Structure formats: structure tokens, C-alpha cells
Short mmCIF file of C-alpha atoms and ligand atoms in Angstrom, two decimals:
data_model
loop_
_atom_site.label_atom_id
_atom_site.label_comp_id
_atom_site.label_asym_id
_atom_site.label_seq_id
_atom_site.Cartn_x
_atom_site.Cartn_y
_atom_site.Cartn_z
CA MET A 20 145.72 127.48 71.52
CA GLN A 21 142.36 127.82 73.25
CA ARG A 22 143.85 127.39 76.71
CA LEU A 23 146.46 130.08 75.96
CA ALA A 24 143.74 132.41 74.65
CA LYS A 25 141.77 131.84 77.87
CA THR A 26 144.82 132.70 79.93
CA TRP A 27 145.16 135.97 77.99
CA GLN A 28 141.53 136.70 78.56
CA ARG A 29 141.90 136.23 82.29
CA GLU A 30 144.95 138.66 82.17
CA GLY A 31 142.65 141.15 80.50
CA ARG A 32 144.51 141.16 77.22
CA ARG A 33 142.83 141.83 73.94
CA ILE A 34 143.33 139.24 71.24
CA GLY A 35 143.74 140.26 67.59
CA PHE A 36 143.61 137.55 64.90
CA VAL A 37 144.61 137.27 61.29
CA PRO A 38 143.66 134.00 59.59
CA THR A 39 145.78 133.09 56.57
CA MET A 40 146.83 130.21 54.37
CA GLY A 41 150.51 131.13 54.70
CA TYR A 42 153.16 131.90 52.06
CA LEU A 43 152.91 135.35 53.66
CA HIS A 44 153.42 138.60 51.73
CA GLU A 45 153.26 142.27 52.46
CA GLY A 46 149.41 142.28 52.14
CA HIS A 47 149.16 139.76 55.09
CA LEU A 48 151.62 141.87 57.02
CA THR A 49 149.49 145.01 56.72
CA LEU A 50 146.67 143.01 58.38
CA VAL A 51 149.07 141.90 61.18
CA ARG A 52 150.03 145.58 61.80
CA ARG A 53 146.41 146.61 61.83
CA ALA A 54 145.64 143.81 64.40
CA ARG A 55 148.49 145.10 66.64
CA GLN A 56 147.19 148.64 66.42
CA LEU A 57 143.73 147.37 67.45
CA VAL A 58 144.83 145.37 70.48
CA GLY A 59 147.66 147.61 71.66
CA PRO A 60 151.16 146.65 72.92
CA GLU A 61 149.72 144.70 75.79
CA GLY A 62 147.40 142.68 73.54
CA ARG A 63 148.14 139.53 71.77
CA VAL A 64 148.28 139.04 67.97
CA VAL A 65 147.71 135.51 66.59
CA VAL A 66 148.25 134.60 62.94
CA SER A 67 146.91 131.22 61.80
CA ILE A 68 148.54 129.41 58.88
CA TYR A 69 146.38 126.70 57.54
CA VAL A 70 145.75 125.61 53.93
CA ASN A 71 142.15 124.57 54.52
CA PRO A 72 141.35 121.58 52.24
CA SER A 73 137.60 122.02 52.57
CA GLN A 74 137.71 125.36 50.66
CA PHE A 75 139.33 123.86 47.61
CA GLY A 76 137.39 122.21 44.83
CA PRO A 77 138.52 118.87 43.53
CA GLU A 78 140.15 120.40 40.46
CA GLU A 79 141.81 123.21 42.35
CA ASP A 80 145.36 123.81 43.49
CA LEU A 81 145.29 122.40 47.04
CA SER A 82 148.28 120.04 46.61
CA LYS A 83 150.46 122.66 44.98
CA TYR A 84 149.37 125.67 47.03
CA PRO A 85 152.71 127.39 47.95
CA ARG A 86 154.06 126.90 51.47
CA ASP A 87 157.08 128.20 53.30
CA LEU A 88 156.59 127.91 57.02
CA ARG A 89 160.17 128.90 57.83
CA LYS A 90 159.97 132.20 56.04
CA ASP A 91 156.42 132.83 57.40
CA THR A 92 157.73 132.31 60.90
CA LEU A 93 160.47 134.83 60.38
CA LEU A 94 158.08 137.41 58.84
CA CYS A 95 155.73 136.96 61.75
CA ARG A 96 158.46 137.34 64.27
CA GLN A 97 159.66 140.58 62.55
CA ALA A 98 156.08 141.87 62.52
CA GLY A 99 155.65 141.35 66.28
CA VAL A 100 153.17 138.40 66.08
CA ASP A 101 152.89 136.72 69.50
CA VAL A 102 151.71 133.25 68.30
CA ILE A 103 151.49 131.43 64.97
CA PHE A 104 148.81 128.81 65.10
CA VAL A 105 149.51 126.03 62.58
CA PRO A 106 147.02 123.22 62.99
CA THR A 107 147.22 119.89 61.16
CA ASP A 108 144.44 118.54 58.90
CA ALA A 109 143.87 115.75 61.42
CA GLU A 110 143.39 118.39 64.22
CA MET A 111 140.94 120.45 62.13
CA TYR A 112 139.07 117.65 60.42
CA PRO A 113 139.57 114.49 62.54
CA PRO A 114 139.51 111.45 60.27
CA GLY A 115 137.12 108.51 60.64
CA ASP A 116 134.60 107.05 58.30
CA GLY A 117 132.05 109.82 58.49
CA GLU A 118 132.50 110.01 62.20
CA GLY A 119 135.50 112.31 62.26
CA PHE A 120 133.80 115.56 61.14
CA SER A 121 130.21 116.30 60.05
CA THR A 122 129.26 119.84 61.08
CA TRP A 123 129.32 122.64 58.58
CA VAL A 124 128.64 126.38 58.72
CA ILE A 125 126.83 127.59 55.59
CA GLU A 126 125.97 131.15 54.74
CA GLU A 127 123.16 130.89 52.17
CA GLN A 128 122.82 134.30 50.52
CA LEU A 129 125.97 136.22 49.88
CA SER A 130 127.80 132.95 49.05
CA ARG A 131 125.77 132.25 46.01
CA GLU A 132 127.15 134.95 43.68
CA MET A 133 130.60 135.50 42.07
CA GLU A 134 133.19 133.26 43.75
CA GLY A 135 130.32 131.04 44.95
CA ARG A 136 129.09 130.48 41.50
CA SER A 137 132.48 129.53 40.11
CA ARG A 138 133.57 127.61 43.25
CA PRO A 139 130.34 126.06 44.65
CA THR A 140 131.81 124.49 47.88
CA HIS A 141 134.41 127.18 48.53
CA PHE A 142 132.57 129.46 51.03
CA ARG A 143 131.19 126.54 53.08
CA GLY A 144 134.78 125.56 53.58
CA VAL A 145 135.74 129.15 54.49
CA THR A 146 132.91 129.79 56.95
CA THR A 147 133.41 126.47 58.64
CA VAL A 148 137.16 126.83 59.13
CA VAL A 149 136.88 130.47 60.22
CA ALA A 150 134.20 129.57 62.75
CA LYS A 151 136.41 126.85 64.10
CA LEU A 152 139.40 129.23 64.24
CA PHE A 153 137.30 131.91 66.09
CA ASN A 154 136.36 129.26 68.60
CA ILE A 155 139.90 128.21 69.08
CA VAL A 156 141.71 131.61 69.13
CA LEU A 157 138.87 133.49 70.92
CA PRO A 158 139.70 136.81 69.34
CA ASP A 159 138.20 140.15 70.27
CA VAL A 160 138.99 141.41 66.76
CA ALA A 161 139.90 139.65 63.49
CA VAL A 162 141.34 141.32 60.38
CA PHE A 163 140.44 140.39 56.87
CA GLY A 164 141.62 141.77 53.56
CA ALA A 165 139.41 143.69 51.06
CA LYS A 166 141.23 141.68 48.43
CA ASP A 167 138.70 138.95 49.14
CA TRP A 168 135.73 141.27 49.38
CA GLN A 169 133.01 138.59 49.14
CA GLN A 170 134.75 136.44 51.74
CA ALA A 171 134.97 139.45 54.16
CA ALA A 172 131.26 140.22 53.64
CA ILE A 173 130.30 136.57 54.27
CA ILE A 174 132.40 136.42 57.50
CA GLN A 175 130.75 139.64 58.68
CA ARG A 176 127.29 138.11 58.03
CA MET A 177 128.25 134.85 59.75
CA VAL A 178 129.52 136.73 62.84
CA ARG A 179 126.26 138.73 63.02
CA ASP A 180 123.94 135.82 62.31
CA LEU A 181 125.68 133.40 64.87
CA ASN A 182 126.58 136.01 67.51
CA PHE A 183 130.30 135.49 67.46
CA PRO A 184 131.54 137.94 70.16
CA LEU A 185 134.14 139.65 68.12
CA LYS A 186 134.65 142.60 65.71
CA ILE A 187 135.62 142.13 62.07
CA ILE A 188 137.94 144.73 60.41
CA VAL A 189 138.45 144.85 56.70
CA ALA A 190 141.80 146.31 55.69
CA PRO A 191 142.54 147.65 52.11
CA THR A 192 144.09 145.62 49.31
CA HIS A 193 147.88 145.89 49.21
CA ARG A 194 149.33 146.01 45.71
CA GLU A 195 152.61 145.65 43.87
CA PRO A 196 154.04 148.89 42.42
CA ASP A 197 152.45 148.06 39.05
CA GLY A 198 149.05 147.57 40.54
CA LEU A 199 148.83 143.75 40.76
CA ALA A 200 147.04 142.79 43.99
CA MET A 201 149.44 140.86 46.24
CA SER A 202 148.53 137.17 46.50
CA SER A 203 150.31 134.00 47.47
CA ARG A 204 149.13 132.58 44.11
CA ASN A 205 151.17 135.28 42.24
CA LYS A 206 154.05 132.83 42.69
CA TYR A 207 152.49 130.78 39.96
CA LEU A 208 152.95 133.75 37.49
CA VAL A 209 156.26 132.86 35.98
CA GLY A 210 157.78 134.28 32.77
CA THR A 211 155.45 136.19 30.49
CA LEU A 212 152.34 135.50 32.72
CA ARG A 213 153.41 137.98 35.35
CA PRO A 214 153.19 141.12 33.06
CA GLN A 215 149.85 139.93 31.67
CA ALA A 216 148.38 139.80 35.26
CA VAL A 217 148.58 143.63 35.46
CA ALA A 218 145.54 143.64 33.14
CA LEU A 219 143.22 143.04 36.18
CA SER A 220 144.12 146.27 37.97
CA GLN A 221 144.18 148.06 34.62
CA ALA A 222 140.64 146.82 33.90
CA ILE A 223 139.56 148.25 37.33
CA ALA A 224 141.28 151.61 36.54
CA LEU A 225 139.40 151.71 33.15
CA ALA A 226 136.11 151.21 34.89
CA GLN A 227 136.88 153.83 37.60
CA ALA A 228 137.80 156.38 34.84
CA ALA A 229 134.69 155.64 32.95
CA VAL A 230 132.43 155.97 36.03
CA ARG A 231 134.13 159.16 37.16
CA LYS A 232 133.88 160.74 33.75
CA SER A 233 130.26 159.92 33.26
CA LYS A 234 127.49 162.08 34.60
CA ARG A 235 124.89 159.44 34.25
CA PRO A 236 124.65 155.82 35.52
CA LEU A 237 126.35 153.44 33.04
CA SER A 238 124.95 150.14 31.93
CA ALA A 239 126.86 147.28 33.46
CA ALA A 240 126.88 145.26 30.19
CA THR A 241 128.20 148.23 28.20
CA LEU A 242 130.96 148.84 30.79
CA ALA A 243 131.91 145.16 31.00
CA ALA A 244 132.54 144.77 27.26
CA PRO A 245 135.71 146.88 26.99
CA LEU A 246 137.03 145.47 30.18
CA LYS A 247 136.72 141.94 28.95
CA GLN A 248 138.30 143.02 25.67
CA HIS A 249 141.21 144.59 27.49
CA LEU A 250 141.74 141.45 29.67
CA GLU A 251 141.48 139.02 26.79
CA GLN A 252 143.98 140.95 24.73
CA GLN A 253 146.50 139.24 26.98
CA PRO A 254 147.35 135.97 25.13
CA ASP A 255 147.11 133.77 28.26
CA ALA A 256 144.11 135.53 29.98
CA ARG A 257 140.53 134.25 30.14
CA VAL A 258 137.83 136.02 32.03
CA ASP A 259 135.83 133.95 34.47
CA TYR A 260 133.51 136.80 35.58
CA ILE A 261 133.28 140.59 35.68
CA GLU A 262 130.62 141.75 38.04
CA PHE A 263 129.27 145.09 39.15
CA PHE A 264 127.54 144.84 42.53
CA ASN A 265 126.33 146.68 45.64
CA PRO A 266 129.24 146.38 48.11
CA GLU A 267 126.98 145.52 51.09
CA SER A 268 124.28 143.20 49.60
CA LEU A 269 126.70 141.88 46.88
CA ARG A 270 123.70 141.95 44.58
CA ALA A 271 124.56 142.55 40.88
CA VAL A 272 123.46 145.87 39.55
CA ALA A 273 122.40 146.73 36.01
CA LYS A 274 123.39 150.40 36.41
CA VAL A 275 126.77 151.38 37.60
CA VAL A 276 127.30 154.57 39.62
CA ARG A 277 129.98 155.89 41.90
CA GLY A 278 130.26 153.60 44.90
CA THR A 279 129.30 150.55 42.88
CA HIS A 280 131.88 147.78 43.33
CA LEU A 281 133.58 145.82 40.59
CA ALA A 282 134.93 142.30 41.08
CA LEU A 283 136.77 140.17 38.55
CA ALA A 284 138.12 136.69 38.28
CA VAL A 285 140.50 136.00 35.47
CA PHE A 286 142.59 132.94 34.60
CA VAL A 287 146.14 133.96 33.65
CA GLY A 288 147.52 130.75 32.25
CA THR A 289 146.14 128.15 34.69
CA THR A 290 146.21 130.62 37.66
CA ARG A 291 142.94 132.08 38.70
CA LEU A 292 143.28 135.59 39.95
CA ILE A 293 140.72 137.81 41.63
CA ASP A 294 140.62 141.52 42.27
CA ASN A 295 137.94 144.11 43.17
CA ALA A 296 137.49 147.81 43.95
CA ARG A 297 135.06 150.53 44.55
CA LEU A 298 134.25 152.59 41.42
P1 LIG B 18 145.01 134.07 52.19
O1 LIG B 18 146.32 133.61 52.96
O2 LIG B 18 145.17 134.30 50.83
O3 LIG B 18 143.86 133.13 52.61
O4 LIG B 18 144.62 135.47 52.86
C1 LIG B 18 144.64 135.67 54.27
C2 LIG B 18 144.02 137.04 54.46
O5 LIG B 18 144.91 138.01 53.91
C3 LIG B 18 142.63 137.31 53.93
O6 LIG B 18 141.86 138.05 54.80
C4 LIG B 18 142.93 138.05 52.62
O7 LIG B 18 141.89 138.83 52.23
C5 LIG B 18 144.14 138.86 53.05
N1 LIG B 18 144.90 139.36 51.92
C6 LIG B 18 145.41 138.53 50.93
N2 LIG B 18 146.02 139.27 49.99
C7 LIG B 18 145.88 140.55 50.36
C8 LIG B 18 146.34 141.81 49.93
N3 LIG B 18 146.98 141.95 48.75
N4 LIG B 18 145.96 142.91 50.58
C9 LIG B 18 145.30 142.86 51.76
N5 LIG B 18 144.90 141.75 52.27
C10 LIG B 18 145.13 140.60 51.64
#
């Protein structure tokens, strides 16, 4: 992959990159189209498909994470992707008793809140694998989804802090017609779980309406209570966190105003869903 990328660089082609864990949906494809727009018809668009073990916790869904490489390949071909990069675990994390792999990239500020609190080793896995992928694919531009707002912020910080020579673009969250943010994990939402999952985007809409209606800043705690109540009215829903924060610093705020960001993580059955939006 790296050799190919260097050939493209010599030919003066721009390289656009979309890292994914596969089981592609329309949300991923909007990122691919954005990458194509950014590099132009003569550029090259690379999608990586890699379910990165190091970003899953020991109790998480690594082994059952959905995979369908055949369908992903077809979708990428239809979307005009030039190369799908599908490394193996042994290539990314060479085995060997402590000798195979021992270098990690750790962002130490933005990673502490929200997802980082619930999933303590998650972002270290993300930053490490994304740094590796950037070094392998050598992109001029990489596109990430706003769906994973904290992840995108951390990657932007990593790129700035470590001088990666590329630009990060964050594309909007793509949703199902009923508002549910598209996610590979939505596959787990079978039967009565699927309609309950709409409560996340409904909670966001409730918060947006409250903020837009109010002339004064709202207390985060006061605003969170009815959201939690709405979410937990669903029989199989359990709130992990509801957080109001500054979209750049990711710091939690006590007072919510227009432009404050809301993020939520909610278990629906055993599936943990996340969503976020600007209020
Ligand atoms: P994943 O395969 O879940 O690791 O996601 C790969 C990339 O696609 C990440 O940058 C995600 O933020 C992005 N992504 C996932 N779901 C969506 C969505 N519904 N809308 C926009 N981007 C998304």
C-alpha cells in the first residue's frame, strides 16, 4: 500500500483516505464521495477496512463485530474507490512475546472525557491505528464522520501535535429517515430494539428545541433530566452518559447555549449507541 501511495505521489496525484471498520453503509459512502470531491478525478481514493482489536475493550463486541467484505467491495467499487486496504491483524500488530508491537500513540487531554471515560483504552487504540494507517496510505486528506465527534477532534489534535502532513475533513452525520444515525452496529438492533433506538435522535431534537426556545442559558443538569427520562422510557434503553460540551475543547459546560454540543451514549439492549449534535 505504501509503495503504491508513493507511486501516486510521484505522479502528482492527491490521495484521499477514509478509514473504516467495514460493514459499510450510506454514512461511510458520503465520506467516500467527499474524499473524491477533495482529490478530484485524477486523485486516488483509498478506503481501509480494518476492525482494529486494540480499540475494543475486553468486554466489548470485537468478535461479533459485523463483517461483509464482499458487499463492502461492491459498494466501494460502485462509489469509485480506487483501492480498498484490508490489512490483517498480524500485519498491523505483528505477534511475538512483547517483541511484536510496543509503540502507542496516546492523546492525553480530549481522550479523557465521554467515550474515554466509558472506554478507557479505546482512543489509544484509535490514535495508534489511525497514525499507522496515515503512515501507510500517505493521504493528503482524510475524511472522518461527525457521528464520532470526539474521535474526529482527537484525530485533528493528533495530526496537529505530531505534524502529520495531511488535512482532516469532518463530514456530517448521515441518518436513517426516522433520525437514527447510521452505524454498522445498528445491525444488532433486531425486533423491538430498532424502534427504541430512535429515542437518541429524539432526545437531541428535544434539547435543540429547548435551547432554541430559551432566551437564557440553560443549566446542563436541568436540560439532561428530561432527556434521560425520555430515553429510559424505552423498555430496553439505559443511558451511559448525556454530556453538554464545548465542541472544540470537548470540556463539559454547566450552562448550555446555542452552539453547545450534546453527545449521548445509550445502551439499547446490549448494543451501545452514540450520537451527538450541535444545539
Ligand atoms: P466506523 O466504520 O464505524 O469505524 O466508521 C468509519 C468512519 O465513518 C468514521 O469516521 C465514522 O465517524 C464515519 N461514520 C460512521 N457512521 C457515520 C454516519 N452515520 N455518518 C457519517 N459518518 C459516519
